[in-house]
Amino acid sequence: MVDKACKKCRLIISEGHVCPGCNSTELTDKWSSYVVVFDPEKSEIAKKIGAKAPGKYAVRIKG
Ligand SMILES: [Zn+2]
């Protein structure tokens, strides 16, 4: 199974159909490359993509 990314917050979800970050059901498997955010407060990339919690985030979402 391919991991899916949330279209709203970009969080990558490996199981289930609801995003645990924002409760959105708008998930897509059309994403490429990801970043792992450990500390959203200190991470520049986290600010850039709007990540507010630690986790794995898709950098590009096509769908
Ligand atoms: Zn989400």
Short mmCIF file of C-alpha atoms and ligand atoms in Angstrom, two decimals:
data_model
loop_
_atom_site.label_atom_id
_atom_site.label_comp_id
_atom_site.label_asym_id
_atom_site.label_seq_id
_atom_site.Cartn_x
_atom_site.Cartn_y
_atom_site.Cartn_z
CA MET A 1 0.00 0.00 0.00
CA VAL A 2 1.20 3.47 -0.91
CA ASP A 3 1.26 6.07 1.81
CA LYS A 4 -1.11 8.95 1.31
CA ALA A 5 -0.68 12.62 2.01
CA CYS A 6 -3.27 14.98 3.40
CA LYS A 7 -4.13 17.72 0.91
CA LYS A 8 -4.78 20.22 3.65
CA CYS A 9 -1.84 19.88 6.02
CA ARG A 10 0.49 17.62 3.95
CA LEU A 11 0.87 15.07 6.72
CA ILE A 12 1.73 11.63 5.38
CA ILE A 13 -0.64 8.92 6.48
CA SER A 14 0.36 5.28 6.30
CA GLU A 15 -2.93 3.81 7.42
CA GLY A 16 -6.58 4.79 7.65
CA HIS A 17 -8.57 7.26 5.60
CA VAL A 18 -8.65 10.24 7.91
CA CYS A 19 -5.81 12.61 8.61
CA PRO A 20 -4.89 12.45 12.32
CA GLY A 21 -3.54 16.00 12.09
CA CYS A 22 -6.58 17.89 10.82
CA ASN A 23 -9.30 15.23 10.49
CA SER A 24 -9.52 15.82 6.75
CA THR A 25 -10.51 12.96 4.50
CA GLU A 26 -8.99 14.62 1.46
CA LEU A 27 -6.01 12.36 0.99
CA THR A 28 -4.00 11.77 -2.14
CA ASP A 29 -1.32 9.35 -3.23
CA LYS A 30 -0.10 11.80 -5.84
CA TRP A 31 2.68 13.35 -3.84
CA SER A 32 6.43 13.34 -4.16
CA SER A 33 9.29 13.76 -1.75
CA TYR A 34 8.81 14.29 1.93
CA VAL A 35 10.46 15.84 4.91
CA VAL A 36 10.50 14.65 8.49
CA VAL A 37 9.81 17.42 10.96
CA PHE A 38 11.05 16.86 14.49
CA ASP A 39 10.75 20.34 15.90
CA PRO A 40 8.30 22.57 14.01
CA GLU A 41 9.26 25.58 16.11
CA LYS A 42 12.87 25.51 14.98
CA SER A 43 12.58 24.02 11.52
CA GLU A 44 12.65 26.39 8.54
CA ILE A 45 11.17 23.77 6.24
CA ALA A 46 8.34 23.23 8.71
CA LYS A 47 7.49 26.92 8.56
CA LYS A 48 7.70 26.88 4.81
CA ILE A 49 5.24 24.04 4.41
CA GLY A 50 3.10 25.09 7.35
CA ALA A 51 3.78 22.07 9.55
CA LYS A 52 2.69 22.62 13.13
CA ALA A 53 3.32 19.21 14.64
CA PRO A 54 6.18 16.72 14.37
CA GLY A 55 5.73 14.16 11.63
CA LYS A 56 6.35 13.26 8.04
CA TYR A 57 5.14 15.78 5.48
CA ALA A 58 4.85 15.74 1.71
CA VAL A 59 6.76 18.54 0.01
CA ARG A 60 4.89 18.34 -3.27
CA ILE A 61 1.28 17.38 -3.75
CA LYS A 62 0.04 16.97 -7.30
CA GLY A 63 -3.49 15.83 -6.77
ZN ZN B 1 -4.33 16.89 7.42
#
